[in-house]
mmCIF file of C-alpha atoms in Angstrom:
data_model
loop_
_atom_site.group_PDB
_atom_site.id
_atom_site.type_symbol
_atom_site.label_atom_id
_atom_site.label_comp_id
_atom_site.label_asym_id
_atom_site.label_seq_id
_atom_site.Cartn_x
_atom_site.Cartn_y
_atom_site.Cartn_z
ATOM 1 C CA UNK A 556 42.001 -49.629 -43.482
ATOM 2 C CA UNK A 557 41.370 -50.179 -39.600
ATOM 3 C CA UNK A 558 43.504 -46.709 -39.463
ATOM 4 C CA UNK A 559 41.167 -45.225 -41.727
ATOM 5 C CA UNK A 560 38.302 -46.954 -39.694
ATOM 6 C CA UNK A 561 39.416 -45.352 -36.290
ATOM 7 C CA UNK A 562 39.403 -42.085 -37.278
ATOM 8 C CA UNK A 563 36.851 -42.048 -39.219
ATOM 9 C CA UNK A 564 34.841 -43.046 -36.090
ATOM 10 C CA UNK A 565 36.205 -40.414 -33.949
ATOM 11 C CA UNK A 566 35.787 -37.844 -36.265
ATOM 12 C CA UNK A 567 32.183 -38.814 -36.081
ATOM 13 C CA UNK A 568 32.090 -38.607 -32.294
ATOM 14 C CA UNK A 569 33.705 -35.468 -31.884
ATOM 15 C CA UNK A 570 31.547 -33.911 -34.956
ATOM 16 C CA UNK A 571 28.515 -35.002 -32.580
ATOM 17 C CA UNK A 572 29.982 -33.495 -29.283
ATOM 18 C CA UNK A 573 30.821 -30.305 -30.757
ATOM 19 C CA UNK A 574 26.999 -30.318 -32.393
ATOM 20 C CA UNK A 575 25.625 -30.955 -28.511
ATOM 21 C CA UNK A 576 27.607 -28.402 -27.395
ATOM 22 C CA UNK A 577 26.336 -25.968 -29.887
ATOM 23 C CA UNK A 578 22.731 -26.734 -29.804
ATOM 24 C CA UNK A 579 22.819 -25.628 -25.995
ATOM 25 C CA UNK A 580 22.225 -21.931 -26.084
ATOM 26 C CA UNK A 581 23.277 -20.503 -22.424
ATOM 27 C CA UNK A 582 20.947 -17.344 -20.533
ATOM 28 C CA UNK A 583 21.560 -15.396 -17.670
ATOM 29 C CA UNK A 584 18.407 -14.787 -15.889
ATOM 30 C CA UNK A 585 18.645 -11.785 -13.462
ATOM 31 C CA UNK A 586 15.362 -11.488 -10.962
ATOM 32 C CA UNK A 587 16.039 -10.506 -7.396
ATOM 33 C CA UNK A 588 17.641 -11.421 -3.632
ATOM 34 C CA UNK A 589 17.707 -15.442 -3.220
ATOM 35 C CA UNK A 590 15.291 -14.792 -0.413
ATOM 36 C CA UNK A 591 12.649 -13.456 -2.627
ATOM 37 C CA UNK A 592 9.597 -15.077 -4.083
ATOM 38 C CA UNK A 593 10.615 -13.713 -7.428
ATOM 39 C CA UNK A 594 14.471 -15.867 -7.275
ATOM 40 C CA UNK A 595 12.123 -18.760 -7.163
ATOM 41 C CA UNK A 596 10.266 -17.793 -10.026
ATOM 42 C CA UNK A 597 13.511 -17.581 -11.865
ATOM 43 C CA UNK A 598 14.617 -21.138 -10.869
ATOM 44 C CA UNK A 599 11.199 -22.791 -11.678
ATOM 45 C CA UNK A 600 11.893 -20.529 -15.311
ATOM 46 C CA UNK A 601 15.150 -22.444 -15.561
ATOM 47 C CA UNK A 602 14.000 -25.576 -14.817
ATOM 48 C CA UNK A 603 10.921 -25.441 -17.026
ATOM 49 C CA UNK A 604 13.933 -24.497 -19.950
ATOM 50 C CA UNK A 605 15.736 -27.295 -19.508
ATOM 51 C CA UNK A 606 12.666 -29.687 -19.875
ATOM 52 C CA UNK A 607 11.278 -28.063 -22.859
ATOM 53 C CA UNK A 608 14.177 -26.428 -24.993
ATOM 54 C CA UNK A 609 18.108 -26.488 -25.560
ATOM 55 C CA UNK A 610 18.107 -23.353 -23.395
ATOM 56 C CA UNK A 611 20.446 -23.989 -19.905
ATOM 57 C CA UNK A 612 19.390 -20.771 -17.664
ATOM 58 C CA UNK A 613 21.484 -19.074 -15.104
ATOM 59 C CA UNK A 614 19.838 -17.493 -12.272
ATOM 60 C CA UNK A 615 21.476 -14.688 -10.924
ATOM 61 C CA UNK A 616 20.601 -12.752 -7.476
ATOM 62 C CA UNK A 617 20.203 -9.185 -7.694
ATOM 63 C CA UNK A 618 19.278 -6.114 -5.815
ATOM 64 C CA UNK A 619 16.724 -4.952 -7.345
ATOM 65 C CA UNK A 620 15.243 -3.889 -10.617
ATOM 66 C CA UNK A 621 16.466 -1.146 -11.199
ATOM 67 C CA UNK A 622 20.053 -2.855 -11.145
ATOM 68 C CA UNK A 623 18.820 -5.434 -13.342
ATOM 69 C CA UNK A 624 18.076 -2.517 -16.018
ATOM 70 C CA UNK A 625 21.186 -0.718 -15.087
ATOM 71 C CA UNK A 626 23.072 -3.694 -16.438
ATOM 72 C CA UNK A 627 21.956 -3.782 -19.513
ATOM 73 C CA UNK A 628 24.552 -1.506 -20.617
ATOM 74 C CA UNK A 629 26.898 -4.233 -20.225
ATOM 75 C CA UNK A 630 25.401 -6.875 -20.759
ATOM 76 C CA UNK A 631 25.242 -9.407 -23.823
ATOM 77 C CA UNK A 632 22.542 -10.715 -26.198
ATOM 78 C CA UNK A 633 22.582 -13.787 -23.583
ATOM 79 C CA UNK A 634 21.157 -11.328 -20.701
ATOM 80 C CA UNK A 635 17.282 -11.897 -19.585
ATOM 81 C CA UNK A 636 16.454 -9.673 -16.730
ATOM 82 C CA UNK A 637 12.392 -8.909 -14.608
ATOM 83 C CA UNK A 638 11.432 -5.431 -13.799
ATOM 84 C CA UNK A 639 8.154 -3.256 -13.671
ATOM 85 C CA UNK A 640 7.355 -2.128 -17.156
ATOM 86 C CA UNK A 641 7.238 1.622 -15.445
ATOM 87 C CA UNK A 642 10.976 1.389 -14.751
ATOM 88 C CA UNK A 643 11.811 0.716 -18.059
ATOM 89 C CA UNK A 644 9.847 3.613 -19.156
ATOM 90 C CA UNK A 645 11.974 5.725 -16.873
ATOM 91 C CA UNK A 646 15.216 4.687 -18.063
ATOM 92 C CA UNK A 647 14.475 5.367 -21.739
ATOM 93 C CA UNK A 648 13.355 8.592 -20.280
ATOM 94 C CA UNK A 649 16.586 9.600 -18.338
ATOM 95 C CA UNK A 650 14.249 10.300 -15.435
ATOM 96 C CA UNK A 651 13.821 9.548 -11.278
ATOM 97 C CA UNK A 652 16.134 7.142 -10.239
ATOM 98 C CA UNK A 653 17.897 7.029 -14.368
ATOM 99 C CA UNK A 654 18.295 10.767 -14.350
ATOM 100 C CA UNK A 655 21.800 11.647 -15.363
ATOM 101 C CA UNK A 656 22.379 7.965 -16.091
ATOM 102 C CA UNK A 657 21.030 7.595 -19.655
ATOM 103 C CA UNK A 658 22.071 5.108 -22.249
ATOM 104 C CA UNK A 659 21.013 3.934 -25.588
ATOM 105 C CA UNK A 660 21.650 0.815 -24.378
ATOM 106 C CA UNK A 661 17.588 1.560 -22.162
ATOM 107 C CA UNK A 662 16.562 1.608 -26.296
ATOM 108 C CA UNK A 663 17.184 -1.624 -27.034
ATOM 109 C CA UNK A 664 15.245 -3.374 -24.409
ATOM 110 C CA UNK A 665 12.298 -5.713 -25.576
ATOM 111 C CA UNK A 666 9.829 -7.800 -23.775
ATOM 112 C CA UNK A 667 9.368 -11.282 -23.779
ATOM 113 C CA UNK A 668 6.620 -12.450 -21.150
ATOM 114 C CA UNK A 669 4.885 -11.310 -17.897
ATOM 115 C CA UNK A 670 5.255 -13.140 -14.462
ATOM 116 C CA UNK A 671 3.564 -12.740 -11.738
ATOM 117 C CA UNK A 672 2.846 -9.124 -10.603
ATOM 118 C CA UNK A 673 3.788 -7.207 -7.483
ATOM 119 C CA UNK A 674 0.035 -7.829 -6.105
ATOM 120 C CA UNK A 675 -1.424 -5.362 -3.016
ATOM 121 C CA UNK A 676 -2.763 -7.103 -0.219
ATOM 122 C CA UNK A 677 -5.296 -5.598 2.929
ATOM 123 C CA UNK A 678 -4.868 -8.081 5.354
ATOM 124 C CA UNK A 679 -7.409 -7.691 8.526
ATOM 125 C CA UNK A 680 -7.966 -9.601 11.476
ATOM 126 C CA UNK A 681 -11.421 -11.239 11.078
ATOM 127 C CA UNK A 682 -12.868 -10.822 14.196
ATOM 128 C CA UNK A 683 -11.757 -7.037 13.922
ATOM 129 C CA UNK A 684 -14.460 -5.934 12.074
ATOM 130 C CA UNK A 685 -12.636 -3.848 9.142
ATOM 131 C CA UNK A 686 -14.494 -4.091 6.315
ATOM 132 C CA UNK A 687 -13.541 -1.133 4.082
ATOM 133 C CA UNK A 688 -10.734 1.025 4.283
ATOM 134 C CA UNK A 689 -12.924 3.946 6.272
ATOM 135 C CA UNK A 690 -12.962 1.034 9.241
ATOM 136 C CA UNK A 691 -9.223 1.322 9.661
ATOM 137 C CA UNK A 692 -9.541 4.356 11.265
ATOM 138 C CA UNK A 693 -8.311 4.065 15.038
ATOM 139 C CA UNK A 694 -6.839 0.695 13.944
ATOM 140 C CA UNK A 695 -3.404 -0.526 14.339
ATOM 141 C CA UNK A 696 -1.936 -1.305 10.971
ATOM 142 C CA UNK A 697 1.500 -3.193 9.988
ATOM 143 C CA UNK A 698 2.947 -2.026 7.033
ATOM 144 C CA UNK A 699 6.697 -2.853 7.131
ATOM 145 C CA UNK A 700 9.507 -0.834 6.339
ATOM 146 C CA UNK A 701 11.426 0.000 2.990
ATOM 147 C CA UNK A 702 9.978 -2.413 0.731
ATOM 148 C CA UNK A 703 7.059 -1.678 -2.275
ATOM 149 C CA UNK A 704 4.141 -2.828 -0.277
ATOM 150 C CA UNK A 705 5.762 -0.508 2.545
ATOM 151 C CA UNK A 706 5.377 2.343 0.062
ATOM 152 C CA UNK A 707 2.743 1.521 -1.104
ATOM 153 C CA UNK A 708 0.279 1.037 1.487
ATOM 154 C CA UNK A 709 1.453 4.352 3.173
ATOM 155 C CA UNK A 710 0.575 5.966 -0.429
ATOM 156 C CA UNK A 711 -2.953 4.530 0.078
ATOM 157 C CA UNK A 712 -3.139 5.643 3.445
ATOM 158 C CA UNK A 713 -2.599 9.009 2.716
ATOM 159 C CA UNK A 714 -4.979 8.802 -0.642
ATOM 160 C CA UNK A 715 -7.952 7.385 1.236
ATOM 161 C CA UNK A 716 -7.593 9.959 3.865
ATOM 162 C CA UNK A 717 -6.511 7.715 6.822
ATOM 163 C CA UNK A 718 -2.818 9.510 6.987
ATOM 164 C CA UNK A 719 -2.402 10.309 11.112
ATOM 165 C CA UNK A 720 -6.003 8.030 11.312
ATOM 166 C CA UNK A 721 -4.351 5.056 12.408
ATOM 167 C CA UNK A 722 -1.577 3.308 14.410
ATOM 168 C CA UNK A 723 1.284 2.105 12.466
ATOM 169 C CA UNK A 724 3.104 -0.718 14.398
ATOM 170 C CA UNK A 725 6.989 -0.929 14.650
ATOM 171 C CA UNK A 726 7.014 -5.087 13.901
ATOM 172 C CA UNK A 727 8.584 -6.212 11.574
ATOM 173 C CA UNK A 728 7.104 -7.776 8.096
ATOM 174 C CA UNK A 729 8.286 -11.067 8.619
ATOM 175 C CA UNK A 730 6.225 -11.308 12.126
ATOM 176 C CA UNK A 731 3.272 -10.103 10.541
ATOM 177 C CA UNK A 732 1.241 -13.708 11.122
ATOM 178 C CA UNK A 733 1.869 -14.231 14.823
ATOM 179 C CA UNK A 734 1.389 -10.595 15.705
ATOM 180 C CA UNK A 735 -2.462 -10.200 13.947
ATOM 181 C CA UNK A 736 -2.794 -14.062 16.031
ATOM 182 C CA UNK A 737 -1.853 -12.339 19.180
ATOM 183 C CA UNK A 738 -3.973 -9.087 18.651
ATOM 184 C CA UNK A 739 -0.917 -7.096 18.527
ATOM 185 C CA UNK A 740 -2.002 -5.930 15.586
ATOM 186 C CA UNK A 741 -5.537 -5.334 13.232
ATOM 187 C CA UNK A 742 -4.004 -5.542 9.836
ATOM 188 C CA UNK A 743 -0.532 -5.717 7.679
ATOM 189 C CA UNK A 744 -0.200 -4.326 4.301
ATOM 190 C CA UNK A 745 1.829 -6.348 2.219
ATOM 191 C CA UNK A 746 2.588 -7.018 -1.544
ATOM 192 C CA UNK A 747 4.126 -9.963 -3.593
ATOM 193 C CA UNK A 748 2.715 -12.448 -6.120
ATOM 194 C CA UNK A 749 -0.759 -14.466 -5.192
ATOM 195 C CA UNK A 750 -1.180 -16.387 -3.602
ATOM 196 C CA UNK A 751 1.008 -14.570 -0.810
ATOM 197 C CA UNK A 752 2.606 -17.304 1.840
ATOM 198 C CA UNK A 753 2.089 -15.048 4.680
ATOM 199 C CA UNK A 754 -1.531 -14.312 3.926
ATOM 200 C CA UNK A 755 -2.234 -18.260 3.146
ATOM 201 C CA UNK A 756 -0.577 -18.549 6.575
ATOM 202 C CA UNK A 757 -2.668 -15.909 8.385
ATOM 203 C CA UNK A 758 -5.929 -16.904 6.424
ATOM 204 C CA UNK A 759 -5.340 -20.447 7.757
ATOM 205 C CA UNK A 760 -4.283 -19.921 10.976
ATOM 206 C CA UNK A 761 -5.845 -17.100 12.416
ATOM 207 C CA UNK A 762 -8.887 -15.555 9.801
ATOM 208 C CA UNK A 763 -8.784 -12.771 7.763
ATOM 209 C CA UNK A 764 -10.582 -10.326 5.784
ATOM 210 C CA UNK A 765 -8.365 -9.329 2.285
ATOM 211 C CA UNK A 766 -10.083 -5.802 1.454
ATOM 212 C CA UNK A 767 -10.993 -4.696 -2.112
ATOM 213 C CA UNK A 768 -10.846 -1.625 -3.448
ATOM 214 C CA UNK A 769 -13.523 0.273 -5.342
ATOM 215 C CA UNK A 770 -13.077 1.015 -8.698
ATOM 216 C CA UNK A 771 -12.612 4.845 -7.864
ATOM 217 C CA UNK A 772 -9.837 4.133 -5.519
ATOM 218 C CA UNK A 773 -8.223 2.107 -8.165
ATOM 219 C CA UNK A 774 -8.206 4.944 -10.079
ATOM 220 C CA UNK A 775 -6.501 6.975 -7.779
ATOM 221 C CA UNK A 776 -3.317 4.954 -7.062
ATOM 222 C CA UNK A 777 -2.934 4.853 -11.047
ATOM 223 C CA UNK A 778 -1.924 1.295 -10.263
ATOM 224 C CA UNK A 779 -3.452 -1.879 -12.911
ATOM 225 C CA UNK A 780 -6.508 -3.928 -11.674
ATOM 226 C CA UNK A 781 -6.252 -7.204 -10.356
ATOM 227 C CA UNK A 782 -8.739 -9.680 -9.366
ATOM 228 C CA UNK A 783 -7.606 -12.488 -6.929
ATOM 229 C CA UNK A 784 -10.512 -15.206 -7.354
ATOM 230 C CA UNK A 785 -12.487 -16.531 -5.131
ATOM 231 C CA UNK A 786 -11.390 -19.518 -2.494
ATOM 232 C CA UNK A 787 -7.827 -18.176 -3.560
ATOM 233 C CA UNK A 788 -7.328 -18.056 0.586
ATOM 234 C CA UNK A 789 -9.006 -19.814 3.017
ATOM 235 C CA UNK A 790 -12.279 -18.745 4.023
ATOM 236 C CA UNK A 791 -12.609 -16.630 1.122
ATOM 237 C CA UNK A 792 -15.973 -16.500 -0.574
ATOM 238 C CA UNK A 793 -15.804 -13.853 -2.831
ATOM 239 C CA UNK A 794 -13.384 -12.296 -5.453
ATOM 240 C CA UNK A 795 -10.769 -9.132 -4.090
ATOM 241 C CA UNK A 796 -10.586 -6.492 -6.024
ATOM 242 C CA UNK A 797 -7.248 -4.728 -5.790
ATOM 243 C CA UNK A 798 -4.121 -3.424 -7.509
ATOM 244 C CA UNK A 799 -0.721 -4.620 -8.869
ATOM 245 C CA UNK A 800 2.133 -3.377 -10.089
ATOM 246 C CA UNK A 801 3.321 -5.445 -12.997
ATOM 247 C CA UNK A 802 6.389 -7.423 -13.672
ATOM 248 C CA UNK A 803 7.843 -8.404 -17.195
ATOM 249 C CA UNK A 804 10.732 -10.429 -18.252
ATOM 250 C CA UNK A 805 12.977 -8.949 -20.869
ATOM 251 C CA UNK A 806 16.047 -8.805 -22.519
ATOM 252 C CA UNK A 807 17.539 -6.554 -25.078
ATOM 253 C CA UNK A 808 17.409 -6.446 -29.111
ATOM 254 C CA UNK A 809 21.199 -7.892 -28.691
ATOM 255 C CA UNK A 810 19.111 -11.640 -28.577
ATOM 256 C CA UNK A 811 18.615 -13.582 -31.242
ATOM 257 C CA UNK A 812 15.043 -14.269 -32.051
ATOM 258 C CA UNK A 813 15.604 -18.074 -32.294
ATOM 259 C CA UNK A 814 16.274 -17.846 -28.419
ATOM 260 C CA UNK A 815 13.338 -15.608 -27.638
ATOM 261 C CA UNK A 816 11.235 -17.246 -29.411
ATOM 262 C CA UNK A 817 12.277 -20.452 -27.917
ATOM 263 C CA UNK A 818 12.474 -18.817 -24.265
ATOM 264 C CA UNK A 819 9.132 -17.355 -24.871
ATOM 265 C CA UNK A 820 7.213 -20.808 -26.166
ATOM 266 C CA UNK A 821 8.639 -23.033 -23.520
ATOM 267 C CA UNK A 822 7.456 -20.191 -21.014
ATOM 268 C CA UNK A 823 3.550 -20.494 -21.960
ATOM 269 C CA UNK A 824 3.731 -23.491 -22.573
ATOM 270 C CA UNK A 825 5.569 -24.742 -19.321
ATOM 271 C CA UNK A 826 3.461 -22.401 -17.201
ATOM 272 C CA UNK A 827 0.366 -25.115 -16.563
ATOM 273 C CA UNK A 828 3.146 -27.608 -14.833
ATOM 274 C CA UNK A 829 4.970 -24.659 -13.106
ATOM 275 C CA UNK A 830 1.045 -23.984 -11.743
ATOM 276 C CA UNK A 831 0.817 -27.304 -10.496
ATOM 277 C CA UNK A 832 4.820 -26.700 -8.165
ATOM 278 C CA UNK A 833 3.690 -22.591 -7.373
ATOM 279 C CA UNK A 834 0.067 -21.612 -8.231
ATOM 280 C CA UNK A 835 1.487 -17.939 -8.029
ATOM 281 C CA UNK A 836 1.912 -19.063 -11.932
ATOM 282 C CA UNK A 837 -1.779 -19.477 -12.197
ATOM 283 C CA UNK A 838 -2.065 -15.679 -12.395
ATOM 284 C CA UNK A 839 -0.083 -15.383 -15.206
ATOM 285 C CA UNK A 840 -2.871 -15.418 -18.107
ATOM 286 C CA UNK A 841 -3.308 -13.614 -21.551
ATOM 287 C CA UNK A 842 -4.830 -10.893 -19.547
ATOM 288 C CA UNK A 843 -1.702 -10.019 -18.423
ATOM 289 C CA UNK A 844 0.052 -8.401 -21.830
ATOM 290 C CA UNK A 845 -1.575 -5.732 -21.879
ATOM 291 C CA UNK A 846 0.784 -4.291 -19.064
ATOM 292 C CA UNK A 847 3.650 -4.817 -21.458
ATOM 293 C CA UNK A 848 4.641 -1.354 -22.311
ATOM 294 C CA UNK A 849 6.650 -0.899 -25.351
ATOM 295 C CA UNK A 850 8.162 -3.210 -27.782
ATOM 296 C CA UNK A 851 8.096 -6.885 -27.759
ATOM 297 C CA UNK A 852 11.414 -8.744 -28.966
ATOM 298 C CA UNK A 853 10.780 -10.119 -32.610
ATOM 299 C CA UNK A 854 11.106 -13.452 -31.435
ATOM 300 C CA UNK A 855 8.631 -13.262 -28.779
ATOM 301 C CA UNK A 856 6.115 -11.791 -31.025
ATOM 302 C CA UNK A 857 6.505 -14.899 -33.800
ATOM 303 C CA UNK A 858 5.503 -16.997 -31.038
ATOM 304 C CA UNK A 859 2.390 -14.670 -29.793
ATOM 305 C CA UNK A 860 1.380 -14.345 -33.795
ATOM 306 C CA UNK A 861 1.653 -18.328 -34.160
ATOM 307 C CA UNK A 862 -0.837 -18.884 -30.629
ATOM 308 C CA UNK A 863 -2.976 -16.036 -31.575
ATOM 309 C CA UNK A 864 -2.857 -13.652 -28.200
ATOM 310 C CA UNK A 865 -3.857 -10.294 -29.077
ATOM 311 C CA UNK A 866 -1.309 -7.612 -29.044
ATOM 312 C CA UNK A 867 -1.530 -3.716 -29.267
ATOM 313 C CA UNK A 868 0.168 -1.885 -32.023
ATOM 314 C CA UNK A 869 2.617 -0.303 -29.539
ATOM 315 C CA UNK A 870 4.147 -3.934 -28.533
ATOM 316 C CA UNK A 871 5.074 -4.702 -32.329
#
């Protein structure tokens, strides 16, 4: 009978381990370089899992997003992964950087939530008086080298008719802050979630003016409106109208919808404390899924239908 007893009892133990085990369902979460603002999205993601599901998140570094979509061709059902809606668009396409490089694999990928987006920022010297883009004429201008802001702001440059109108600095985006302090520069260009830590920096150290852009000029980067509110940086009194470029997470149709819908629920509703660590979160609304292009995973969408967000006949 004791026998019996014993084994019995671990029987029972080891049917309870191997139910732990199992209810622990393991992602891979695939963002960008450990350096980047966007990595430490991924491990606030993780760590907002593990307090409010079963779900134990990887992050992995990357290179990029267009890597991150490249890999979905070998990647698993356990693969979540953050690019601009726009490159996704391209892959199904087989065009740009996908041409020649197709895969049914681009197909398959569905959308779970947005983070925060690739935001534009016109950073000026107060004291320089720029107060539109016209006033950067004749002005030295920082916009960095090789990155999306980089791009970016040259793209504006040329669209607003300042290309060969001002003086582009050879600094370096990291020294940004100290050389607008030291009048080495007028303004830096720069793009990353909001609030940015180098514009917080420059706003509280030195002063600054964030332009806006007028609806018309929004137009013509074909870029989505964004509105950074009010007192977002110091000293500033009203709203800045500019432009983003958005940035989704996803993952494929190889998911199951349990785990998307339980990634997706514990996302929203996690957000508010992940606000309170990084209030780059705080930007992250219901406004933003419109920018979802395409399908959204069937998990992800029981959760929207169950909270009520609106969704576009395109996303289901």
């Amino acid at each position: 009978m004791k026998i019996t007893r014993a084994l019995l009892a671990a029987a029972i133990t080891m049917t309870l381990v191997a139910t732990s085990a199992t209810a622990e369902t393991r992602v891979t979460y695939k963002s960008a370089k450990s350096t980047s603002s966007y990595y430490q999205m991924g491990v606030q993601i993780a760590e907002a899992m593990k307090a409010g599901s079963d779900i134990i998140v990887t992050v992995e570094e990357s290179q990029g997003s267009v890597q991150n979509v490249m890999e979905v061709r070998a990647r698993g059902g356990d693969y979540v992964f953050t690019t601009p809606p726009a490159l996704v668009r391209l892959a199904k396409g087989g065009k740009a950087m996908f041409e020649g490089k197709g895969d049914p694999a681009f197909d398959e990928i569905r959308a779970l939530f947005p983070i925060p987006s690739l935001t534009m920022h016109f950073v000026t010297r107060a004291d320089a008086g720029i107060n539109s883009f016209a006033d950067l004429e004749g002005k030295t201008v920082l916009l960095g080298k090789g990155s999306f802001g980089a791009r970016e702001g040259e793209k504006y440059l040329g669209l607003f008719g300042l290309e060969g109108k001002v003086t582009l600095a050879e600094v370096e985006l990291s020294n940004a802050v100290p050389a607008l302090k030291n009048g080495q520069i007028d303004a830096f260009v720069t793009a990353g979630s909001y609030p940015a830590p180098n514009v917080i920096e420059a706003a509280a150290s030195t002063g600054v003016n964030v332009l806006s852009l007028s609806e018309e000029q929004i137009a013509e980067t074909k870029r989505a409106r964004l509105v950074i509110p009010a007192g977002t940086y110091a000293g500033q009194e009203a709203d800045i109208v500019t432009t983003s470029l958005p940035v989704v997470a996803y993952t494929t149709t190889k998911m199951d919808d349990d785990t998307a819908y339980q990634l997706t629920k514990t996302f929203w509703e996690g957000k508010a404390s992940m606000g309170e660590a990084a209030p780059w979160w705080n930007g992250v609304d219901e406004g933003l899924m419109g920018n979802i292009e395409g399908k959204i995973h069937p998990g992800a969408l029981r959760y929207y239908k169950e909270a009520g967000m609106a969704l576009t006949d395109a996303q289901m």
